[in-house]
Tab-separated table of C-alpha atoms and ligand atoms in Angstrom:
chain	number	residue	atom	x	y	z
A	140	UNK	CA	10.951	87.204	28.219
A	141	UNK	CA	11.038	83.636	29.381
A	142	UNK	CA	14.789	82.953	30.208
A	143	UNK	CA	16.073	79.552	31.089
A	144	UNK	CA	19.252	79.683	33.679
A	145	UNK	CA	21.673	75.863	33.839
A	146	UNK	CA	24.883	75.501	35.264
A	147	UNK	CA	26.923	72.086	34.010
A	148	UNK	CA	29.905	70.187	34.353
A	149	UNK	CA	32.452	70.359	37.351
A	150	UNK	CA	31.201	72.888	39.909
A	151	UNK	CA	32.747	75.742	41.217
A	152	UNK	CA	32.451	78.670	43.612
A	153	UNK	CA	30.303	81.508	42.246
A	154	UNK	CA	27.868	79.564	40.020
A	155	UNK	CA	25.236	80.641	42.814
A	156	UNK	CA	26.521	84.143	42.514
A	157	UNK	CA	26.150	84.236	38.587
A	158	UNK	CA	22.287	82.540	39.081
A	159	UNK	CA	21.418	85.421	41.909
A	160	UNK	CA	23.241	88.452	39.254
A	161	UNK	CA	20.986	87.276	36.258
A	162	UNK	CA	18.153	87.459	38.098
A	163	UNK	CA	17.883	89.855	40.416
A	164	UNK	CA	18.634	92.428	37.226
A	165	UNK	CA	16.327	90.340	34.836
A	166	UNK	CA	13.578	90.308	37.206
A	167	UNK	CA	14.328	94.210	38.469
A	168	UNK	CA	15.538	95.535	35.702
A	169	UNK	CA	14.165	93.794	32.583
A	170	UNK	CA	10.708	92.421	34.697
A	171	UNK	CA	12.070	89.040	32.729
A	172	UNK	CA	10.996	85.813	34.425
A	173	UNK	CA	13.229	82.522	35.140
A	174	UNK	CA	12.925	78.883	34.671
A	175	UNK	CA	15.836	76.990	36.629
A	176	UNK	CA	16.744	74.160	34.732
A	177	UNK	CA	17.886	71.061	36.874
A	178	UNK	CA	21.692	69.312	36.655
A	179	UNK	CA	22.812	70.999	33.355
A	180	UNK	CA	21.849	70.028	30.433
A	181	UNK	CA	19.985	67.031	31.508
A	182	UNK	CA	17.719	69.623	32.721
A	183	UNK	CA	16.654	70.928	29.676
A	184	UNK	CA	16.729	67.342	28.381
A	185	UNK	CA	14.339	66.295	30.012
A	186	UNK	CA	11.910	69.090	31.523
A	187	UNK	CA	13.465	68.700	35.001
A	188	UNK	CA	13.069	72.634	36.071
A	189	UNK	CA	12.667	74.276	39.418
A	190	UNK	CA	11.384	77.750	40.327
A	191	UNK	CA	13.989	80.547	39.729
A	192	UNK	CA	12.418	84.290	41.220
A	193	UNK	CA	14.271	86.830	43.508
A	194	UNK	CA	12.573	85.063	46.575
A	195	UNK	CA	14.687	81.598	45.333
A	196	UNK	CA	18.252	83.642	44.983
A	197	UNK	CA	17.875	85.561	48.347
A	198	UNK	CA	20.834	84.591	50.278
A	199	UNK	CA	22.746	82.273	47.884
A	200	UNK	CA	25.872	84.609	46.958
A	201	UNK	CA	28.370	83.136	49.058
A	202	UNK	CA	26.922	79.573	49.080
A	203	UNK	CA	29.358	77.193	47.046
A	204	UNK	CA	28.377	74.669	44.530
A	205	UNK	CA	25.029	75.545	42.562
A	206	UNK	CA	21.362	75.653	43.712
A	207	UNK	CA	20.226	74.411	40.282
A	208	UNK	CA	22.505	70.827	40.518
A	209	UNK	CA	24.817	70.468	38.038
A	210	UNK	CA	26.047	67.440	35.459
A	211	UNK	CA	28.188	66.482	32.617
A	212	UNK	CA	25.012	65.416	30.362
A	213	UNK	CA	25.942	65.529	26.445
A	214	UNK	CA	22.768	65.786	24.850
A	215	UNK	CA	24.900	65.846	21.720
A	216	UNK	CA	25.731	61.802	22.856
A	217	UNK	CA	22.193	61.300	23.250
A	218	UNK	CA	19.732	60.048	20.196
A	219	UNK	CA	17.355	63.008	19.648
A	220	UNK	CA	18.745	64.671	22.762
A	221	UNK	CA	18.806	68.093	20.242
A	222	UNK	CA	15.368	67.609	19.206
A	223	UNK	CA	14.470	66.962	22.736
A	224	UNK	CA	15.859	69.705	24.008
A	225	UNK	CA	14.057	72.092	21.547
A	226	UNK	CA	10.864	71.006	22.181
A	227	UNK	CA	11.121	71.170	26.024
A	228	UNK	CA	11.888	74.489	25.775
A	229	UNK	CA	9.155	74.944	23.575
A	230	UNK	CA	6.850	73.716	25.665
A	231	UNK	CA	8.220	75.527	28.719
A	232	UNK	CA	7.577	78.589	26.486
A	233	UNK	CA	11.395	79.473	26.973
A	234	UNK	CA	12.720	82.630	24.362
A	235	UNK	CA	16.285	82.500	25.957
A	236	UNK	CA	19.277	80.550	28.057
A	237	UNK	CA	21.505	81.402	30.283
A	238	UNK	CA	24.352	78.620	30.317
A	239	UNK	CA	26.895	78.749	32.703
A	240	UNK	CA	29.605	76.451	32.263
A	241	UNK	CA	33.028	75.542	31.143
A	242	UNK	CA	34.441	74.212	27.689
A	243	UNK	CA	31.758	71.302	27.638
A	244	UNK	CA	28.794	73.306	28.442
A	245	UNK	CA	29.722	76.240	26.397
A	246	UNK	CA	30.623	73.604	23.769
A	247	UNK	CA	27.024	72.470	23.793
A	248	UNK	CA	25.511	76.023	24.029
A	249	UNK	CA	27.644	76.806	20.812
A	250	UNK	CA	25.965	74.069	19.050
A	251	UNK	CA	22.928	74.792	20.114
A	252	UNK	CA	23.259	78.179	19.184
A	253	UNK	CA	24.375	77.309	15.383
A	254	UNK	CA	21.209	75.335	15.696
A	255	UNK	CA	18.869	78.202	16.396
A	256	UNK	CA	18.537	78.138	20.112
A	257	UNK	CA	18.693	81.621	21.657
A	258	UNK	CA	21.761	80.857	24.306
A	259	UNK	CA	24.487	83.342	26.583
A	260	UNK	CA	26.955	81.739	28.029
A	261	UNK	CA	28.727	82.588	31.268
A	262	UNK	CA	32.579	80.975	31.743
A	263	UNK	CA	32.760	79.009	34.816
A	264	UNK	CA	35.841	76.616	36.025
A	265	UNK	CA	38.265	76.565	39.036
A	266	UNK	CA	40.383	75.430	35.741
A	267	UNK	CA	41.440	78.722	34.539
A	268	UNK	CA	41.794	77.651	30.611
A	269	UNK	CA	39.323	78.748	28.460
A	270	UNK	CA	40.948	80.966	26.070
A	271	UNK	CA	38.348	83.760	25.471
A	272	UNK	CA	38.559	84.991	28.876
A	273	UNK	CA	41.524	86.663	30.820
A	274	UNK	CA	40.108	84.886	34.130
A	275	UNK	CA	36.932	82.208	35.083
A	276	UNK	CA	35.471	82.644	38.686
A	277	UNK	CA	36.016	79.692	40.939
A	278	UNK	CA	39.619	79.637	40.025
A	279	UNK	CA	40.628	82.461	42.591
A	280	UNK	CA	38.970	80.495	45.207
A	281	UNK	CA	40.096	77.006	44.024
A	282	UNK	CA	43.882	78.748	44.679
A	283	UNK	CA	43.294	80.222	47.947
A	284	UNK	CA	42.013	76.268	49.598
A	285	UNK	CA	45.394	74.972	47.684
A	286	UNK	CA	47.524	77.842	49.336
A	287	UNK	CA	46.105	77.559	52.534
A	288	UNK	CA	46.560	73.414	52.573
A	289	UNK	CA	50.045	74.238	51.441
A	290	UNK	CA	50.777	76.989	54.001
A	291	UNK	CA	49.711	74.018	56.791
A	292	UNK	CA	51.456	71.211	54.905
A	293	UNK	CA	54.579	73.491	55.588
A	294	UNK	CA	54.571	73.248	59.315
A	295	UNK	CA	54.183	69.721	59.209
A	296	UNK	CA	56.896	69.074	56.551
A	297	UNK	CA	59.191	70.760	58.936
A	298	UNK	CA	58.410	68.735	61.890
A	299	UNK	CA	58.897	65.647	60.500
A	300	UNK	CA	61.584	66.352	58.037
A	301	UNK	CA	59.796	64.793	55.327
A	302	UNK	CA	59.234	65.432	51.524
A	303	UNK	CA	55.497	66.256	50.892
A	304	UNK	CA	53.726	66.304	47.564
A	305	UNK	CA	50.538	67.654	46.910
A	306	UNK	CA	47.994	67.315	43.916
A	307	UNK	CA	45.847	69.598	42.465
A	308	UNK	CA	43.196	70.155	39.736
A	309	UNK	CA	43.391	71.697	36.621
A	310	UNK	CA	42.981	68.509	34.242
A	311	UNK	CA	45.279	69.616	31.683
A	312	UNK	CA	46.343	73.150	32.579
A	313	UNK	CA	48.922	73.942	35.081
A	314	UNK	CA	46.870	77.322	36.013
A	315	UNK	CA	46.114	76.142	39.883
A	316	UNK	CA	49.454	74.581	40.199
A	317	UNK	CA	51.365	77.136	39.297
A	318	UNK	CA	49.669	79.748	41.319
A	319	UNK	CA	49.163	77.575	44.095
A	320	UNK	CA	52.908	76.882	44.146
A	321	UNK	CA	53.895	79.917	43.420
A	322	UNK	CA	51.808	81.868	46.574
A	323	UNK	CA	52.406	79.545	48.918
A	324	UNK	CA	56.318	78.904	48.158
A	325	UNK	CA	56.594	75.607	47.158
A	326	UNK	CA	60.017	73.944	46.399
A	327	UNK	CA	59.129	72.482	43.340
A	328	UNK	CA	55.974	72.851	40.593
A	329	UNK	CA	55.155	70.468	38.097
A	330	UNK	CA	52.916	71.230	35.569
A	331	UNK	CA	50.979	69.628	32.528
A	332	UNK	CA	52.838	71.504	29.951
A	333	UNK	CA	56.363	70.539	30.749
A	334	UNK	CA	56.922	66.857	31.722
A	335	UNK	CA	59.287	66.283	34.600
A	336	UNK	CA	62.079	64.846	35.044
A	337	UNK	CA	61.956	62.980	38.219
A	338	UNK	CA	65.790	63.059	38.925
A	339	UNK	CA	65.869	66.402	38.683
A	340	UNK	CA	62.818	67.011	41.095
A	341	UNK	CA	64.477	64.638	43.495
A	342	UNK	CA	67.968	66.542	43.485
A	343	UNK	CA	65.765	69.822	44.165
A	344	UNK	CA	64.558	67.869	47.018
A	345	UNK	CA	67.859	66.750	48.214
A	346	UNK	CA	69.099	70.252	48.432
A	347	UNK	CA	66.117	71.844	50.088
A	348	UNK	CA	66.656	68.983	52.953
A	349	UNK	CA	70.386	70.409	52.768
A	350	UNK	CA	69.378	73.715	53.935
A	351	UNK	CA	67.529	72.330	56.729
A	352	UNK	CA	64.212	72.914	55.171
A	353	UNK	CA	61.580	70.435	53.888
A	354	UNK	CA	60.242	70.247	50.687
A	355	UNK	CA	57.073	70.805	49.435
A	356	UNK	CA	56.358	69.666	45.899
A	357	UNK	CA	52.715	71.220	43.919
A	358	UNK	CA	51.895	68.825	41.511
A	359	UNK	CA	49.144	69.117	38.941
A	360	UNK	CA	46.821	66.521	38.184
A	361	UNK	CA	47.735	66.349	34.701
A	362	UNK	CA	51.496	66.642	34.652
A	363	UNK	CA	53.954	63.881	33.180
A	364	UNK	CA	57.064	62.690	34.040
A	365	UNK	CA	59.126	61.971	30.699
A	366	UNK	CA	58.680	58.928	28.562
A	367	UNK	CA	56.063	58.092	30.641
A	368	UNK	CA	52.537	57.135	30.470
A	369	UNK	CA	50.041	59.741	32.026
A	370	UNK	CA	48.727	58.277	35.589
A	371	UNK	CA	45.306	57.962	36.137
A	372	UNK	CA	42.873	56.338	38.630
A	373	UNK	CA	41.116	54.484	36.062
A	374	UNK	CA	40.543	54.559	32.233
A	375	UNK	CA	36.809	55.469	32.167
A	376	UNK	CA	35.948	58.310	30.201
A	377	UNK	CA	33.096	60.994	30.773
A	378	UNK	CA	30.688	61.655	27.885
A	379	UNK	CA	32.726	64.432	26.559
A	380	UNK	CA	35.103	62.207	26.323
A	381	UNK	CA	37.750	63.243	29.326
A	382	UNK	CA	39.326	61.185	31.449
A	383	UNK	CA	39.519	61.142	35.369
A	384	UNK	CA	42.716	61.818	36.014
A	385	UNK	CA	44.653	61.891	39.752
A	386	UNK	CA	47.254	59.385	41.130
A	387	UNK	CA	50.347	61.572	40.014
A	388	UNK	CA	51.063	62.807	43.271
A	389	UNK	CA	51.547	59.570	44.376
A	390	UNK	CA	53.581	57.690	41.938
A	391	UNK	CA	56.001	60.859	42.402
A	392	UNK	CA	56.108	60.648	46.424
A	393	UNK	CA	56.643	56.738	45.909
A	394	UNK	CA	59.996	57.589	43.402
A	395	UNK	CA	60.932	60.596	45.765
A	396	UNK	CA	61.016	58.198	48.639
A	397	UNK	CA	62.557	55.689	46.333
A	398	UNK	CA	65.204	58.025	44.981
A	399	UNK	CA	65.887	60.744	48.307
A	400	UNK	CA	66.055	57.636	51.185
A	401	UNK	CA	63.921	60.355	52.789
A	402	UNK	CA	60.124	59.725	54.395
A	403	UNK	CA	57.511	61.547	50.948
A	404	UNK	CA	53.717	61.858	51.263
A	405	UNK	CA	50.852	62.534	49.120
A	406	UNK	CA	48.063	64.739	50.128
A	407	UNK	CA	45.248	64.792	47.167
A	408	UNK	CA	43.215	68.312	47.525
A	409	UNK	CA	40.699	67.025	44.818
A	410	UNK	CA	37.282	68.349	45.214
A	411	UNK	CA	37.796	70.523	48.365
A	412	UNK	CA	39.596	72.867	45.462
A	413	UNK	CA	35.409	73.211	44.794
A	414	UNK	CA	33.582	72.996	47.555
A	415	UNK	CA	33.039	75.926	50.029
A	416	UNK	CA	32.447	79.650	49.996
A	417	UNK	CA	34.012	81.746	47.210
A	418	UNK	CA	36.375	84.785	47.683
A	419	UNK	CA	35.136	88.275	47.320
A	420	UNK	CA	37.255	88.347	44.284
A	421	UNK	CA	35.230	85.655	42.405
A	422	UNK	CA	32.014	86.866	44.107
A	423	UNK	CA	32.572	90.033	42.054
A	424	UNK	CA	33.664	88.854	38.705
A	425	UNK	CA	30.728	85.967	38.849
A	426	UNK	CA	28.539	88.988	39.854
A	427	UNK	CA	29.779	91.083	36.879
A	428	UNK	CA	29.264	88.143	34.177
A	429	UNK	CA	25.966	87.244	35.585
A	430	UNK	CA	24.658	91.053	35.114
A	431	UNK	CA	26.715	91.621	31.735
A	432	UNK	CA	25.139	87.916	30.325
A	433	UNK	CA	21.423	89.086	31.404
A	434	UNK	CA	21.885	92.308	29.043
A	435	UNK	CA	23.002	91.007	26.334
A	436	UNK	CA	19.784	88.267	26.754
A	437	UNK	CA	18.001	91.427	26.971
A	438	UNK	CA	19.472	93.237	23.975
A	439	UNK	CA	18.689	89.853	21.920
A	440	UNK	CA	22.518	89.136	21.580
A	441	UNK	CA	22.877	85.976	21.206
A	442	UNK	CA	25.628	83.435	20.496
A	443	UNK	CA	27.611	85.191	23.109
A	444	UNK	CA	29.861	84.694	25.985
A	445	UNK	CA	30.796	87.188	28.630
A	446	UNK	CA	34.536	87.833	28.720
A	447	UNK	CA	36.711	89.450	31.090
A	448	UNK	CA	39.352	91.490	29.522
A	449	UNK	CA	41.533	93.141	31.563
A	450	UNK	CA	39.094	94.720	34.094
A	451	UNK	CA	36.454	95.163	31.972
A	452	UNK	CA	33.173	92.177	30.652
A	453	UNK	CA	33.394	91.745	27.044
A	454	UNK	CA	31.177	89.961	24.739
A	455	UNK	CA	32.615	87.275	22.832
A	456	UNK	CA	31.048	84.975	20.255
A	457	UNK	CA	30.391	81.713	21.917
A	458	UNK	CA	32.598	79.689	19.513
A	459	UNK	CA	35.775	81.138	20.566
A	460	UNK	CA	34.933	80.628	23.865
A	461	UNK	CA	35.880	76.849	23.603
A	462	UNK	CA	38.282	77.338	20.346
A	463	UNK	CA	41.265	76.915	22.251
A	464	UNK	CA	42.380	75.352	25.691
A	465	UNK	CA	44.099	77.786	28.077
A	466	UNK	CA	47.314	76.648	29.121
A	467	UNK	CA	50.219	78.237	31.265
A	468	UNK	CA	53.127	79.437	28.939
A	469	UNK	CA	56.407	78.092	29.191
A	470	UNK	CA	57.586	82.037	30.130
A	471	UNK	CA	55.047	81.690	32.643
A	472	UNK	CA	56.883	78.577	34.279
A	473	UNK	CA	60.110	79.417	33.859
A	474	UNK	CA	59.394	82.764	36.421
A	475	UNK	CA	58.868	80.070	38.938
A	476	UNK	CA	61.515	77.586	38.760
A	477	UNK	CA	63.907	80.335	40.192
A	478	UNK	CA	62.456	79.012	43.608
A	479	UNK	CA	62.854	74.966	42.768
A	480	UNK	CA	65.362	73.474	45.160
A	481	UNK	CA	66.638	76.933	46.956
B	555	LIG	O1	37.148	70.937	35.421
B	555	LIG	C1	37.105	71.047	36.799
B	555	LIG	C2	37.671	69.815	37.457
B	555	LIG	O2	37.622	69.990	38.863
B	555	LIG	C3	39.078	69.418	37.021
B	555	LIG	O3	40.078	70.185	37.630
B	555	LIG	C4	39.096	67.958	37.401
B	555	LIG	O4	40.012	67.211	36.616
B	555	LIG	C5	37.692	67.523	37.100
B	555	LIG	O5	36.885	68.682	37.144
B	555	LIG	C6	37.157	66.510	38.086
B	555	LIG	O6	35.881	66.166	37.679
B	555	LIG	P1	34.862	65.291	38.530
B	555	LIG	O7	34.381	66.133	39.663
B	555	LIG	O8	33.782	64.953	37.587
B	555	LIG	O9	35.650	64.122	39.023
């Protein structure tokens, strides 16, 4: 077989490891060959392709970010961006994809699929909430940068007897917040799925200063204080509709400082959540889906995504893949707020 391998939307750790999986076994296994298709779905879009053998995936497993470029291109947004698309790969004389991506790109490989394309997709985001899959690789990784920054941001806090808050991704699921927080001991956690209170975080900050210890407050990107508007850098949306968010962290320093008398700061982790090497634990699970999403290529099952559940790769159909958003449940945060303030 011909097998076209893309990787869209947001980056993230192990995409490279996923790529080298598929074909290393397609091309040893199978003897399959690979077209790399450029920037996601703009790739396929518009014939922008690259080489894709064993000699191109040598030496890419723990490279971060993706050696086939990556973007959030809706070809469902795009006049005759479906037709397009079919008779690239037509042309290319392409019998399969691989897509790896999150709830956009699997939301365009489901479509696709309904519309007779032969697509696998592979589940890919440091945001942790698609809801077909007990894990996505990148997340594990995205966790370990945010518990490290906080681990350092400690030290600091200490030294200067300050309040500091940091932001991290997610967009609207508290996954990497909550973990984040939760390994590296924060004082408070805010999350999308509860909205705050920002009294009550600032009398959890007023107590931690009362034991002599500063507080560090994880916020996610996407979390609310009540009755209030969501905070975001700017309006703009992407063409899958979303919305940049960011600027939470420091509205909520600004009222800390406001509310405590005490010195708050901001630190925005943003995209170094993405960038870098990924940890051996994503390495493995990327590894797993990649090999797992080239046999069921192989076996002609299409329409599928490869799950993990528990410890072991699943196929699911591609539709529930994106059916429902992942989010952290309130049991989930209520664990955690044993820590807030003490
Ligand atoms: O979905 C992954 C993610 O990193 C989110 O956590 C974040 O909101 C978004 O992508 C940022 O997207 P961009 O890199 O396009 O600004």
């Amino acid at each position: 077989m011909r097998i076209g391998v893309l990787t869209g939307g947001g980056d993230c750790p192990g995409l490279n490891a996923v790529i080298r999986a598929v074909v290393r076994k397609g091309v040893d296994t199978y003897g399959h060959e690979f077209v790399g298709f450029r920037d996601g779905w703009r790739g396929p879009l518009e014939g922008l392709t690259r080489p894709l053998g064993v000699a191109e995936v040598r030496g890419i497993l723990p490279r971060g970010g993706t050696i086939l470029g990556s973007s959030r291109t809706n070809p469902f947004k795009i006049d005759g961006g479906v037709e397009r698309i079919k008779s690239n790969l037509a042309e290319l004389g392409i019998d399969a994809l691989v897509a790896i991506g999150g709830e956009d790109t699997l939301g365009v490989a489901t479509k696709l699929d309904e519309l007779g394309v032969n697509v696998v997709g592979v589940p890919k985001t440091i945001d942790n909430d698609l809801g077909a899959t007990d894990y996505t690789f990148g997340f594990d990784t995205a966790v370990n940068i945010a518990m490290e920054a906080i681990d350092r941001l400690h030290t600091t806090a200490e030294s200067h007897h300050r309040t500091l808050v940091v932001e991290v991704m997610g967009r609207h699921a508290g996954w990497i917040a909550l973990h984040a927080g939760l390994a590296g001991g924060a004082n408070v956690i805010l999350l999308p799925e509860r909205k705050f209170d920002v009294d009550q975080v600032a009398t959890y900050v007023e107590k931690r200063f009362q034991h002599q210890y500063a507080p560090i407050v994880v916020v996610a990107e996407g979390a609310q204080p009540l009755e209030g508007q969501m905070v975001t850098q700017n309006h703009e949306l992407d063409a899958f509709g979303h919305v940049r968010l960011g600027g939470i962290g420091q509205w909520l320093s600004e009222s800390l400082e406001a509310k405590t008398g005490k010195e708050a700061r901001t630190v925005v982790l943003g995209h170094i959540q993405r960038g870098g090497t990924p940890t051996a634990f994503d390495r493995v699970l990327a590894t797993r889906f990649g090999l797992h999403a080239i046999d069921a290529v192989n076996e002609g099952d299409f329409g599928k995504m490869v799950a993990l559940r528990s410890t072991d790769i699943s196929r699911v159909p591609l539709v529930e893949a994106t059916r429902e958003l992942k989010t952290v449940p309130i049991e989930r945060y209520t664990e955690a707020e044993v820590f807030f303030g003490s």
